[in-house]
Amino acid sequence: MFGFKLNRRRALLAAAAIVAAASLSQPAAAITPAEIKAKGKLVVGIQGDNPPWGFVTSAGKQDGFDAEMGALFAKELGVDVEFVPLEVNNRIPALTSGRVDILFATMAMLPDRAKAVQFSQPYNANAIVLIGPKDKSIKTNEDMAGLTISVAKGAAQDTQVTKNAPPTATIRRYDGDAASVQALASGQVDALGGNIFYLDRVEKAVPGKYENKLEFQKLYNGACTRLGEKEINVAVNEFIDKIKANGELKKIYDKWMKVPVPEFPKSLEGISFTAN
């Protein structure tokens, strides 16, 4: 009798585990602007420690370029904003599981990602680069031979450094941008795979020692919603059009990027800006 109860209990636990796993694998239900307005807040996934994009101030406030974008979109919808700080690797899972409503999270617009999330039109331009010592000549991919290079695991710079570095280079992958930058600043690595805005952080940590060496890839960033969510995709695209036209995007660019707003492409190969 005891064995029967034990086996039944195990069967029930196994069944519960299967149900739980299935629910986790299911895509989150579509959310619309009307539903966001009804609940009274927009939950925005953002990078938590990657200035100037997203970071937490000493006062505990989420700030940065993407933070202002998220807050402005929430204002456009007439709701409060709630930020969820995310690491590089958990940005897409946080969205697809329904933990956040939208990503303004330094999301480079790449065809592989477009299979998992719906991109908006681009609102920011970036480039993936190698940062290295000023006193070392690094002008070609072959010049990375023998270097130890830090990258944020799973980020676009991880992909590009892995693709372009010769076999004798050592690539160290860290959990997030801050850790990969710190590895360079502390002398654990010779060079850093990052984007064009990393150098400001490196310069503050180790003044005068490093510079941008190689450019691997030009990128554009878009807001991300879940696949098939047409209404919120339309809303965010209309919002981006509006802030381009009324000068709000220029203000955010002037404050955080300190460069002119670029011309954005009307299309990118393998990426749709509109939900089907």
PDB file of C-alpha atoms in Angstrom, residues 14-265:
ATOM      1  CA  ALA A  14       5.996  14.065 -12.679  1.00  0.00           C
ATOM      2  CA  ALA A  15       2.719  15.151 -14.270  1.00  0.00           C
ATOM      3  CA  ALA A  16       2.906  18.486 -12.478  1.00  0.00           C
ATOM      4  CA  ALA A  17       6.464  18.976 -13.688  1.00  0.00           C
ATOM      5  CA  ILE A  18       5.403  18.282 -17.278  1.00  0.00           C
ATOM      6  CA  VAL A  19       2.570  20.800 -17.019  1.00  0.00           C
ATOM      7  CA  ALA A  20       4.901  23.405 -15.506  1.00  0.00           C
ATOM      8  CA  ALA A  21       7.507  22.845 -18.199  1.00  0.00           C
ATOM      9  CA  ALA A  22       4.883  23.100 -20.907  1.00  0.00           C
ATOM     10  CA  SER A  23       3.568  26.365 -19.500  1.00  0.00           C
ATOM     11  CA  LEU A  24       7.077  27.808 -19.393  1.00  0.00           C
ATOM     12  CA  SER A  25       7.664  26.859 -23.016  1.00  0.00           C
ATOM     13  CA  GLN A  26       4.423  28.451 -24.177  1.00  0.00           C
ATOM     14  CA  PRO A  27       4.753  31.958 -25.629  1.00  0.00           C
ATOM     15  CA  ALA A  28       3.190  34.701 -23.563  1.00  0.00           C
ATOM     16  CA  ALA A  29      -0.277  35.816 -24.565  1.00  0.00           C
ATOM     17  CA  ALA A  30      -0.312  38.830 -26.887  1.00  0.00           C
ATOM     18  CA  ILE A  31      -0.621  42.171 -25.165  1.00  0.00           C
ATOM     19  CA  THR A  32      -2.124  45.281 -26.746  1.00  0.00           C
ATOM     20  CA  PRO A  33      -1.775  48.997 -25.968  1.00  0.00           C
ATOM     21  CA  ALA A  34      -5.348  48.900 -24.642  1.00  0.00           C
ATOM     22  CA  GLU A  35      -4.413  46.161 -22.168  1.00  0.00           C
ATOM     23  CA  ILE A  36      -1.328  48.096 -21.070  1.00  0.00           C
ATOM     24  CA  LYS A  37      -3.501  51.169 -20.498  1.00  0.00           C
ATOM     25  CA  ALA A  38      -5.977  49.075 -18.525  1.00  0.00           C
ATOM     26  CA  LYS A  39      -3.295  47.809 -16.141  1.00  0.00           C
ATOM     27  CA  GLY A  40      -1.847  51.312 -15.858  1.00  0.00           C
ATOM     28  CA  LYS A  41       1.848  50.582 -16.492  1.00  0.00           C
ATOM     29  CA  LEU A  42       4.310  49.540 -19.154  1.00  0.00           C
ATOM     30  CA  VAL A  43       6.915  46.995 -18.024  1.00  0.00           C
ATOM     31  CA  VAL A  44      10.145  47.693 -19.888  1.00  0.00           C
ATOM     32  CA  GLY A  45      13.102  45.325 -20.080  1.00  0.00           C
ATOM     33  CA  ILE A  46      16.342  47.278 -20.077  1.00  0.00           C
ATOM     34  CA  GLN A  47      20.033  46.652 -19.582  1.00  0.00           C
ATOM     35  CA  GLY A  48      20.850  47.265 -15.957  1.00  0.00           C
ATOM     36  CA  ASP A  49      24.554  48.130 -16.107  1.00  0.00           C
ATOM     37  CA  ASN A  50      25.521  49.355 -19.554  1.00  0.00           C
ATOM     38  CA  PRO A  51      25.898  53.137 -19.725  1.00  0.00           C
ATOM     39  CA  PRO A  52      24.960  55.194 -21.661  1.00  0.00           C
ATOM     40  CA  TRP A  53      22.124  52.810 -22.601  1.00  0.00           C
ATOM     41  CA  GLY A  54      20.732  51.691 -19.266  1.00  0.00           C
ATOM     42  CA  PHE A  55      22.096  51.837 -15.730  1.00  0.00           C
ATOM     43  CA  VAL A  56      21.061  52.478 -12.149  1.00  0.00           C
ATOM     44  CA  THR A  57      22.031  55.803 -10.567  1.00  0.00           C
ATOM     45  CA  SER A  58      23.344  56.185  -7.021  1.00  0.00           C
ATOM     46  CA  ALA A  59      19.800  57.179  -6.079  1.00  0.00           C
ATOM     47  CA  GLY A  60      18.511  53.821  -7.348  1.00  0.00           C
ATOM     48  CA  LYS A  61      16.840  55.260 -10.464  1.00  0.00           C
ATOM     49  CA  GLN A  62      17.065  53.593 -13.865  1.00  0.00           C
ATOM     50  CA  ASP A  63      18.618  56.054 -16.306  1.00  0.00           C
ATOM     51  CA  GLY A  64      20.248  56.256 -19.722  1.00  0.00           C
ATOM     52  CA  PHE A  65      19.299  56.436 -23.392  1.00  0.00           C
ATOM     53  CA  ASP A  66      17.014  53.387 -23.391  1.00  0.00           C
ATOM     54  CA  ALA A  67      15.510  54.359 -20.038  1.00  0.00           C
ATOM     55  CA  GLU A  68      14.417  57.681 -21.518  1.00  0.00           C
ATOM     56  CA  MET A  69      13.030  55.901 -24.573  1.00  0.00           C
ATOM     57  CA  GLY A  70      11.027  53.512 -22.405  1.00  0.00           C
ATOM     58  CA  ALA A  71       9.730  56.274 -20.157  1.00  0.00           C
ATOM     59  CA  LEU A  72       8.743  58.393 -23.154  1.00  0.00           C
ATOM     60  CA  PHE A  73       6.856  55.493 -24.756  1.00  0.00           C
ATOM     61  CA  ALA A  74       5.018  54.868 -21.488  1.00  0.00           C
ATOM     62  CA  LYS A  75       4.102  58.561 -21.406  1.00  0.00           C
ATOM     63  CA  GLU A  76       2.834  58.265 -24.987  1.00  0.00           C
ATOM     64  CA  LEU A  77       0.550  55.440 -23.839  1.00  0.00           C
ATOM     65  CA  GLY A  78      -0.532  57.457 -20.798  1.00  0.00           C
ATOM     66  CA  VAL A  79       0.745  54.950 -18.210  1.00  0.00           C
ATOM     67  CA  ASP A  80       3.491  54.611 -15.612  1.00  0.00           C
ATOM     68  CA  VAL A  81       6.725  52.849 -16.470  1.00  0.00           C
ATOM     69  CA  GLU A  82       8.328  49.971 -14.579  1.00  0.00           C
ATOM     70  CA  PHE A  83      11.881  48.961 -15.502  1.00  0.00           C
ATOM     71  CA  VAL A  84      13.228  45.419 -15.214  1.00  0.00           C
ATOM     72  CA  PRO A  85      17.059  45.430 -15.426  1.00  0.00           C
ATOM     73  CA  LEU A  86      18.331  42.529 -17.542  1.00  0.00           C
ATOM     74  CA  GLU A  87      21.633  40.951 -18.511  1.00  0.00           C
ATOM     75  CA  VAL A  88      22.484  40.338 -22.169  1.00  0.00           C
ATOM     76  CA  ASN A  89      21.541  36.660 -22.103  1.00  0.00           C
ATOM     77  CA  ASN A  90      18.129  37.014 -20.478  1.00  0.00           C
ATOM     78  CA  ARG A  91      16.704  39.888 -22.522  1.00  0.00           C
ATOM     79  CA  ILE A  92      14.807  37.780 -25.065  1.00  0.00           C
ATOM     80  CA  PRO A  93      13.642  35.140 -22.523  1.00  0.00           C
ATOM     81  CA  ALA A  94      12.289  37.919 -20.284  1.00  0.00           C
ATOM     82  CA  LEU A  95      10.206  39.190 -23.201  1.00  0.00           C
ATOM     83  CA  THR A  96       8.980  35.888 -24.630  1.00  0.00           C
ATOM     84  CA  SER A  97       8.030  34.573 -21.172  1.00  0.00           C
ATOM     85  CA  GLY A  98       5.888  37.651 -20.494  1.00  0.00           C
ATOM     86  CA  ARG A  99       8.074  39.030 -17.696  1.00  0.00           C
ATOM     87  CA  VAL A 100       8.253  42.350 -19.584  1.00  0.00           C
ATOM     88  CA  ASP A 101       5.991  44.000 -22.155  1.00  0.00           C
ATOM     89  CA  ILE A 102       8.723  45.430 -24.381  1.00  0.00           C
ATOM     90  CA  LEU A 103      12.507  45.659 -24.658  1.00  0.00           C
ATOM     91  CA  PHE A 104      14.392  48.922 -24.944  1.00  0.00           C
ATOM     92  CA  ALA A 105      17.614  47.084 -24.161  1.00  0.00           C
ATOM     93  CA  THR A 106      20.389  47.856 -26.659  1.00  0.00           C
ATOM     94  CA  MET A 107      18.889  45.193 -28.916  1.00  0.00           C
ATOM     95  CA  ALA A 108      20.999  45.009 -32.076  1.00  0.00           C
ATOM     96  CA  MET A 109      18.785  44.200 -35.036  1.00  0.00           C
ATOM     97  CA  LEU A 110      20.055  40.824 -36.266  1.00  0.00           C
ATOM     98  CA  PRO A 111      18.247  38.294 -38.499  1.00  0.00           C
ATOM     99  CA  ASP A 112      18.618  35.436 -36.001  1.00  0.00           C
ATOM    100  CA  ARG A 113      17.005  37.529 -33.272  1.00  0.00           C
ATOM    101  CA  ALA A 114      14.190  38.510 -35.634  1.00  0.00           C
ATOM    102  CA  LYS A 115      13.131  34.860 -35.606  1.00  0.00           C
ATOM    103  CA  ALA A 116      12.416  35.111 -31.861  1.00  0.00           C
ATOM    104  CA  VAL A 117      11.165  38.696 -31.392  1.00  0.00           C
ATOM    105  CA  GLN A 118       9.470  41.422 -33.371  1.00  0.00           C
ATOM    106  CA  PHE A 119      11.698  44.443 -33.991  1.00  0.00           C
ATOM    107  CA  SER A 120      10.421  47.968 -34.409  1.00  0.00           C
ATOM    108  CA  GLN A 121      12.020  50.310 -36.897  1.00  0.00           C
ATOM    109  CA  PRO A 122      15.511  51.363 -35.715  1.00  0.00           C
ATOM    110  CA  TYR A 123      15.901  54.226 -33.254  1.00  0.00           C
ATOM    111  CA  ASN A 124      19.654  54.094 -32.622  1.00  0.00           C
ATOM    112  CA  ALA A 125      22.826  53.309 -34.567  1.00  0.00           C
ATOM    113  CA  ASN A 126      25.886  51.577 -33.208  1.00  0.00           C
ATOM    114  CA  ALA A 127      28.998  49.687 -34.291  1.00  0.00           C
ATOM    115  CA  ILE A 128      30.781  46.663 -32.896  1.00  0.00           C
ATOM    116  CA  VAL A 129      34.480  47.365 -32.354  1.00  0.00           C
ATOM    117  CA  LEU A 130      37.672  46.080 -30.775  1.00  0.00           C
ATOM    118  CA  ILE A 131      39.178  48.283 -28.071  1.00  0.00           C
ATOM    119  CA  GLY A 132      42.897  47.834 -27.460  1.00  0.00           C
ATOM    120  CA  PRO A 133      46.043  49.548 -26.147  1.00  0.00           C
ATOM    121  CA  LYS A 134      47.101  52.748 -27.894  1.00  0.00           C
ATOM    122  CA  ASP A 135      50.706  51.561 -28.001  1.00  0.00           C
ATOM    123  CA  LYS A 136      49.867  48.324 -29.877  1.00  0.00           C
ATOM    124  CA  SER A 137      49.291  48.228 -33.627  1.00  0.00           C
ATOM    125  CA  ILE A 138      45.995  46.456 -34.354  1.00  0.00           C
ATOM    126  CA  LYS A 139      44.911  47.315 -37.892  1.00  0.00           C
ATOM    127  CA  THR A 140      43.692  43.967 -39.231  1.00  0.00           C
ATOM    128  CA  ASN A 141      41.974  40.869 -37.883  1.00  0.00           C
ATOM    129  CA  GLU A 142      45.309  39.046 -38.042  1.00  0.00           C
ATOM    130  CA  ASP A 143      46.748  41.551 -35.561  1.00  0.00           C
ATOM    131  CA  MET A 144      44.490  40.015 -32.891  1.00  0.00           C
ATOM    132  CA  ALA A 145      46.666  36.880 -32.951  1.00  0.00           C
ATOM    133  CA  GLY A 146      47.789  35.913 -29.449  1.00  0.00           C
ATOM    134  CA  LEU A 147      45.560  38.471 -27.725  1.00  0.00           C
ATOM    135  CA  THR A 148      43.232  37.665 -24.850  1.00  0.00           C
ATOM    136  CA  ILE A 149      39.937  39.446 -25.544  1.00  0.00           C
ATOM    137  CA  SER A 150      36.959  39.954 -23.229  1.00  0.00           C
ATOM    138  CA  VAL A 151      33.366  40.055 -24.482  1.00  0.00           C
ATOM    139  CA  ALA A 152      29.874  40.009 -22.991  1.00  0.00           C
ATOM    140  CA  LYS A 153      28.667  36.443 -23.482  1.00  0.00           C
ATOM    141  CA  GLY A 154      26.021  36.087 -26.174  1.00  0.00           C
ATOM    142  CA  ALA A 155      26.187  39.731 -27.293  1.00  0.00           C
ATOM    143  CA  ALA A 156      26.847  40.946 -30.834  1.00  0.00           C
ATOM    144  CA  GLN A 157      30.481  41.597 -29.899  1.00  0.00           C
ATOM    145  CA  ASP A 158      30.861  37.963 -28.831  1.00  0.00           C
ATOM    146  CA  THR A 159      29.655  36.885 -32.280  1.00  0.00           C
ATOM    147  CA  GLN A 160      31.890  39.320 -34.159  1.00  0.00           C
ATOM    148  CA  VAL A 161      35.077  38.716 -32.167  1.00  0.00           C
ATOM    149  CA  THR A 162      34.553  34.957 -32.434  1.00  0.00           C
ATOM    150  CA  LYS A 163      34.015  35.295 -36.198  1.00  0.00           C
ATOM    151  CA  ASN A 164      36.977  37.590 -36.899  1.00  0.00           C
ATOM    152  CA  ALA A 165      39.700  36.697 -34.395  1.00  0.00           C
ATOM    153  CA  PRO A 166      42.403  34.251 -35.513  1.00  0.00           C
ATOM    154  CA  PRO A 167      42.628  30.827 -33.809  1.00  0.00           C
ATOM    155  CA  THR A 168      45.509  31.904 -31.560  1.00  0.00           C
ATOM    156  CA  ALA A 169      43.396  34.597 -29.871  1.00  0.00           C
ATOM    157  CA  THR A 170      41.793  33.685 -26.549  1.00  0.00           C
ATOM    158  CA  ILE A 171      38.216  34.871 -26.054  1.00  0.00           C
ATOM    159  CA  ARG A 172      36.972  35.221 -22.495  1.00  0.00           C
ATOM    160  CA  ARG A 173      33.216  35.490 -22.166  1.00  0.00           C
ATOM    161  CA  TYR A 174      31.749  37.363 -19.187  1.00  0.00           C
ATOM    162  CA  ASP A 175      28.225  37.682 -17.823  1.00  0.00           C
ATOM    163  CA  GLY A 176      27.433  41.181 -18.996  1.00  0.00           C
ATOM    164  CA  ASP A 177      29.063  44.357 -20.268  1.00  0.00           C
ATOM    165  CA  ALA A 178      30.298  45.660 -16.927  1.00  0.00           C
ATOM    166  CA  ALA A 179      32.307  42.506 -16.215  1.00  0.00           C
ATOM    167  CA  SER A 180      33.899  42.476 -19.671  1.00  0.00           C
ATOM    168  CA  VAL A 181      34.909  46.147 -19.353  1.00  0.00           C
ATOM    169  CA  GLN A 182      36.304  45.544 -15.864  1.00  0.00           C
ATOM    170  CA  ALA A 183      38.402  42.666 -17.189  1.00  0.00           C
ATOM    171  CA  LEU A 184      40.173  45.093 -19.537  1.00  0.00           C
ATOM    172  CA  ALA A 185      40.479  47.879 -16.963  1.00  0.00           C
ATOM    173  CA  SER A 186      42.033  45.493 -14.427  1.00  0.00           C
ATOM    174  CA  GLY A 187      44.533  44.048 -16.902  1.00  0.00           C
ATOM    175  CA  GLN A 188      43.029  40.547 -17.040  1.00  0.00           C
ATOM    176  CA  VAL A 189      42.781  40.780 -20.845  1.00  0.00           C
ATOM    177  CA  ASP A 190      44.604  42.590 -23.652  1.00  0.00           C
ATOM    178  CA  ALA A 191      41.601  43.882 -25.569  1.00  0.00           C
ATOM    179  CA  LEU A 192      37.835  44.223 -25.397  1.00  0.00           C
ATOM    180  CA  GLY A 193      35.049  43.519 -27.854  1.00  0.00           C
ATOM    181  CA  GLY A 194      32.344  46.144 -27.429  1.00  0.00           C
ATOM    182  CA  ASN A 195      30.553  48.960 -29.164  1.00  0.00           C
ATOM    183  CA  ILE A 196      31.581  52.518 -29.995  1.00  0.00           C
ATOM    184  CA  PHE A 197      30.264  53.806 -26.682  1.00  0.00           C
ATOM    185  CA  TYR A 198      32.336  51.464 -24.501  1.00  0.00           C
ATOM    186  CA  LEU A 199      35.437  53.612 -24.826  1.00  0.00           C
ATOM    187  CA  ASP A 200      33.999  56.332 -22.602  1.00  0.00           C
ATOM    188  CA  ARG A 201      33.638  53.795 -19.767  1.00  0.00           C
ATOM    189  CA  VAL A 202      37.128  52.434 -20.344  1.00  0.00           C
ATOM    190  CA  GLU A 203      38.586  55.951 -20.420  1.00  0.00           C
ATOM    191  CA  LYS A 204      37.023  56.776 -17.074  1.00  0.00           C
ATOM    192  CA  ALA A 205      38.499  53.621 -15.534  1.00  0.00           C
ATOM    193  CA  VAL A 206      41.942  53.753 -17.216  1.00  0.00           C
ATOM    194  CA  PRO A 207      42.533  57.226 -18.721  1.00  0.00           C
ATOM    195  CA  GLY A 208      44.652  57.551 -21.824  1.00  0.00           C
ATOM    196  CA  LYS A 209      45.544  53.889 -22.324  1.00  0.00           C
ATOM    197  CA  TYR A 210      43.034  52.456 -24.814  1.00  0.00           C
ATOM    198  CA  GLU A 211      41.372  53.366 -28.112  1.00  0.00           C
ATOM    199  CA  ASN A 212      38.987  51.908 -30.690  1.00  0.00           C
ATOM    200  CA  LYS A 213      41.044  49.721 -33.023  1.00  0.00           C
ATOM    201  CA  LEU A 214      38.884  47.692 -35.425  1.00  0.00           C
ATOM    202  CA  GLU A 215      35.280  48.066 -36.571  1.00  0.00           C
ATOM    203  CA  PHE A 216      33.581  44.733 -37.218  1.00  0.00           C
ATOM    204  CA  GLN A 217      29.962  45.587 -37.915  1.00  0.00           C
ATOM    205  CA  LYS A 218      27.563  48.517 -38.147  1.00  0.00           C
ATOM    206  CA  LEU A 219      24.363  47.881 -36.221  1.00  0.00           C
ATOM    207  CA  TYR A 220      20.993  49.434 -35.521  1.00  0.00           C
ATOM    208  CA  ASN A 221      18.970  49.034 -32.351  1.00  0.00           C
ATOM    209  CA  GLY A 222      15.221  48.521 -32.266  1.00  0.00           C
ATOM    210  CA  ALA A 223      12.562  48.051 -29.623  1.00  0.00           C
ATOM    211  CA  CYS A 224      11.393  44.438 -29.303  1.00  0.00           C
ATOM    212  CA  THR A 225       7.925  43.036 -28.745  1.00  0.00           C
ATOM    213  CA  ARG A 226       6.682  39.473 -29.073  1.00  0.00           C
ATOM    214  CA  LEU A 227       6.044  37.888 -32.455  1.00  0.00           C
ATOM    215  CA  GLY A 228       2.510  38.428 -33.715  1.00  0.00           C
ATOM    216  CA  GLU A 229       1.734  41.401 -31.450  1.00  0.00           C
ATOM    217  CA  LYS A 230       0.607  43.702 -34.243  1.00  0.00           C
ATOM    218  CA  GLU A 231      -1.037  46.488 -32.248  1.00  0.00           C
ATOM    219  CA  ILE A 232       1.868  47.255 -29.945  1.00  0.00           C
ATOM    220  CA  ASN A 233       4.286  46.984 -32.888  1.00  0.00           C
ATOM    221  CA  VAL A 234       2.236  49.626 -34.731  1.00  0.00           C
ATOM    222  CA  ALA A 235       2.161  51.791 -31.600  1.00  0.00           C
ATOM    223  CA  VAL A 236       5.923  51.715 -31.046  1.00  0.00           C
ATOM    224  CA  ASN A 237       6.655  52.416 -34.722  1.00  0.00           C
ATOM    225  CA  GLU A 238       4.295  55.390 -34.680  1.00  0.00           C
ATOM    226  CA  PHE A 239       5.961  56.580 -31.472  1.00  0.00           C
ATOM    227  CA  ILE A 240       9.431  56.419 -33.059  1.00  0.00           C
ATOM    228  CA  ASP A 241       8.172  58.317 -36.126  1.00  0.00           C
ATOM    229  CA  LYS A 242       6.728  60.964 -33.817  1.00  0.00           C
ATOM    230  CA  ILE A 243       9.877  61.550 -31.736  1.00  0.00           C
ATOM    231  CA  LYS A 244      11.999  61.690 -34.882  1.00  0.00           C
ATOM    232  CA  ALA A 245       9.718  64.390 -36.279  1.00  0.00           C
ATOM    233  CA  ASN A 246       9.209  66.490 -33.117  1.00  0.00           C
ATOM    234  CA  GLY A 247      12.864  66.578 -32.011  1.00  0.00           C
ATOM    235  CA  GLU A 248      12.505  64.396 -28.899  1.00  0.00           C
ATOM    236  CA  LEU A 249      14.858  61.751 -30.295  1.00  0.00           C
ATOM    237  CA  LYS A 250      17.448  64.439 -31.048  1.00  0.00           C
ATOM    238  CA  LYS A 251      17.247  65.641 -27.433  1.00  0.00           C
ATOM    239  CA  ILE A 252      17.896  62.125 -26.135  1.00  0.00           C
ATOM    240  CA  TYR A 253      20.739  61.686 -28.630  1.00  0.00           C
ATOM    241  CA  ASP A 254      22.310  65.013 -27.629  1.00  0.00           C
ATOM    242  CA  LYS A 255      22.151  64.064 -23.959  1.00  0.00           C
ATOM    243  CA  TRP A 256      23.425  60.487 -24.087  1.00  0.00           C
ATOM    244  CA  MET A 257      25.111  59.756 -27.422  1.00  0.00           C
ATOM    245  CA  LYS A 258      26.585  63.220 -28.030  1.00  0.00           C
ATOM    246  CA  VAL A 259      26.510  62.645 -31.790  1.00  0.00           C
ATOM    247  CA  PRO A 260      23.984  63.696 -34.458  1.00  0.00           C
ATOM    248  CA  VAL A 261      20.964  61.483 -35.065  1.00  0.00           C
ATOM    249  CA  PRO A 262      21.923  59.274 -38.024  1.00  0.00           C
ATOM    250  CA  GLU A 263      19.932  58.466 -41.127  1.00  0.00           C
ATOM    251  CA  PHE A 264      18.155  55.196 -40.448  1.00  0.00           C
ATOM    252  CA  PRO A 265      17.630  52.525 -43.120  1.00  0.00           C
TER     253      PRO A 265
END
